[in-house]
């Protein structure tokens, strides 16, 4: 089915990242390695050509991570955040794009893996972490679609 083209490869990458960063035990308060990883995919890969395909791929990746024991139950060891050149906050949105959509856009299809332990730590720190997406969307709405589009286009190497 669509979305399965890169699932196996991405699962292997996620397992390697988890093993390198988790310190072996999800309860460890100071795991080694990077807290976050970006998997930047080629837009030429058919299985991530559209945001919908990337979303389907992430569902496959989540299933595979659950099978590998890295996700599911009460603890998600890795969180997945998606970015794509065509991303929209509302999957079935019709009409003109919104500036806030650019808060989840990137020059290339990208899967952002975050360690759950670090996300929880950030939330517990007292900082308004949960307010970041809303503030980002509001700022982009103030700046407008044109400014957001220009900023994204400035990310491409020509």
PDB file of C-alpha atoms in Angstrom, residues 78-135:
ATOM      1  CA  UNK A  78      10.000   8.342  20.390  1.00  0.00           C
ATOM      2  CA  UNK A  79       7.632  11.018  19.144  1.00  0.00           C
ATOM      3  CA  UNK A  80       7.264  11.669  15.428  1.00  0.00           C
ATOM      4  CA  UNK A  81       6.691  15.148  13.997  1.00  0.00           C
ATOM      5  CA  UNK A  82       6.265  15.647  10.251  1.00  0.00           C
ATOM      6  CA  UNK A  83       7.307  18.535   8.011  1.00  0.00           C
ATOM      7  CA  UNK A  84       6.704  18.736   4.264  1.00  0.00           C
ATOM      8  CA  UNK A  85       6.738  21.392   1.514  1.00  0.00           C
ATOM      9  CA  UNK A  86       2.970  20.887   1.034  1.00  0.00           C
ATOM     10  CA  UNK A  87       1.944  20.405   4.691  1.00  0.00           C
ATOM     11  CA  UNK A  88      -1.372  21.819   5.865  1.00  0.00           C
ATOM     12  CA  UNK A  89      -2.724  21.804   9.394  1.00  0.00           C
ATOM     13  CA  UNK A  90      -6.118  20.656   8.196  1.00  0.00           C
ATOM     14  CA  UNK A  91      -5.772  17.473   6.142  1.00  0.00           C
ATOM     15  CA  UNK A  92      -8.860  18.152   4.072  1.00  0.00           C
ATOM     16  CA  UNK A  93      -8.464  21.910   3.786  1.00  0.00           C
ATOM     17  CA  UNK A  94      -9.754  23.470   0.630  1.00  0.00           C
ATOM     18  CA  UNK A  95      -9.145  26.933  -0.648  1.00  0.00           C
ATOM     19  CA  UNK A  96      -6.153  29.182  -0.262  1.00  0.00           C
ATOM     20  CA  UNK A  97      -3.272  28.177   1.953  1.00  0.00           C
ATOM     21  CA  UNK A  98      -2.901  29.781   5.361  1.00  0.00           C
ATOM     22  CA  UNK A  99       0.283  31.376   6.657  1.00  0.00           C
ATOM     23  CA  UNK A 100       0.099  29.154   9.755  1.00  0.00           C
ATOM     24  CA  UNK A 101       0.558  26.099   7.500  1.00  0.00           C
ATOM     25  CA  UNK A 102       4.178  27.185   7.083  1.00  0.00           C
ATOM     26  CA  UNK A 103       4.874  26.273  10.713  1.00  0.00           C
ATOM     27  CA  UNK A 104       4.888  22.626   9.576  1.00  0.00           C
ATOM     28  CA  UNK A 105       6.502  23.131   6.184  1.00  0.00           C
ATOM     29  CA  UNK A 106      10.085  22.430   5.247  1.00  0.00           C
ATOM     30  CA  UNK A 107      12.050  22.490   2.010  1.00  0.00           C
ATOM     31  CA  UNK A 108      12.141  18.675   1.952  1.00  0.00           C
ATOM     32  CA  UNK A 109       9.979  15.933   3.472  1.00  0.00           C
ATOM     33  CA  UNK A 110      11.298  15.591   7.020  1.00  0.00           C
ATOM     34  CA  UNK A 111      10.579  13.273   9.927  1.00  0.00           C
ATOM     35  CA  UNK A 112      11.557  14.718  13.292  1.00  0.00           C
ATOM     36  CA  UNK A 113      12.143  12.088  15.986  1.00  0.00           C
ATOM     37  CA  UNK A 114      12.123  13.313  19.573  1.00  0.00           C
ATOM     38  CA  UNK A 115      12.832  11.300  22.706  1.00  0.00           C
ATOM     39  CA  UNK A 116       9.698  11.193  24.844  1.00  0.00           C
ATOM     40  CA  UNK A 117      11.757  11.588  28.000  1.00  0.00           C
ATOM     41  CA  UNK A 118      13.124  14.918  26.752  1.00  0.00           C
ATOM     42  CA  UNK A 119       9.706  16.165  25.664  1.00  0.00           C
ATOM     43  CA  UNK A 120       8.316  15.391  29.120  1.00  0.00           C
ATOM     44  CA  UNK A 121      11.287  17.109  30.739  1.00  0.00           C
ATOM     45  CA  UNK A 122      10.721  20.249  28.656  1.00  0.00           C
ATOM     46  CA  UNK A 123       7.027  20.330  29.564  1.00  0.00           C
ATOM     47  CA  UNK A 124       7.826  19.796  33.247  1.00  0.00           C
ATOM     48  CA  UNK A 125      10.406  22.627  33.207  1.00  0.00           C
ATOM     49  CA  UNK A 126       7.672  25.206  33.572  1.00  0.00           C
ATOM     50  CA  UNK A 127       8.364  26.831  30.223  1.00  0.00           C
ATOM     51  CA  UNK A 128       5.296  27.336  28.059  1.00  0.00           C
ATOM     52  CA  UNK A 129       6.322  24.572  25.655  1.00  0.00           C
ATOM     53  CA  UNK A 130       2.746  23.695  24.745  1.00  0.00           C
ATOM     54  CA  UNK A 131       2.128  27.295  23.676  1.00  0.00           C
ATOM     55  CA  UNK A 132       4.921  27.292  21.074  1.00  0.00           C
ATOM     56  CA  UNK A 133       2.834  25.960  18.157  1.00  0.00           C
ATOM     57  CA  UNK A 134       0.098  28.539  18.765  1.00  0.00           C
ATOM     58  CA  UNK A 135       2.596  31.398  19.027  1.00  0.00           C
TER      59      UNK A 135
END
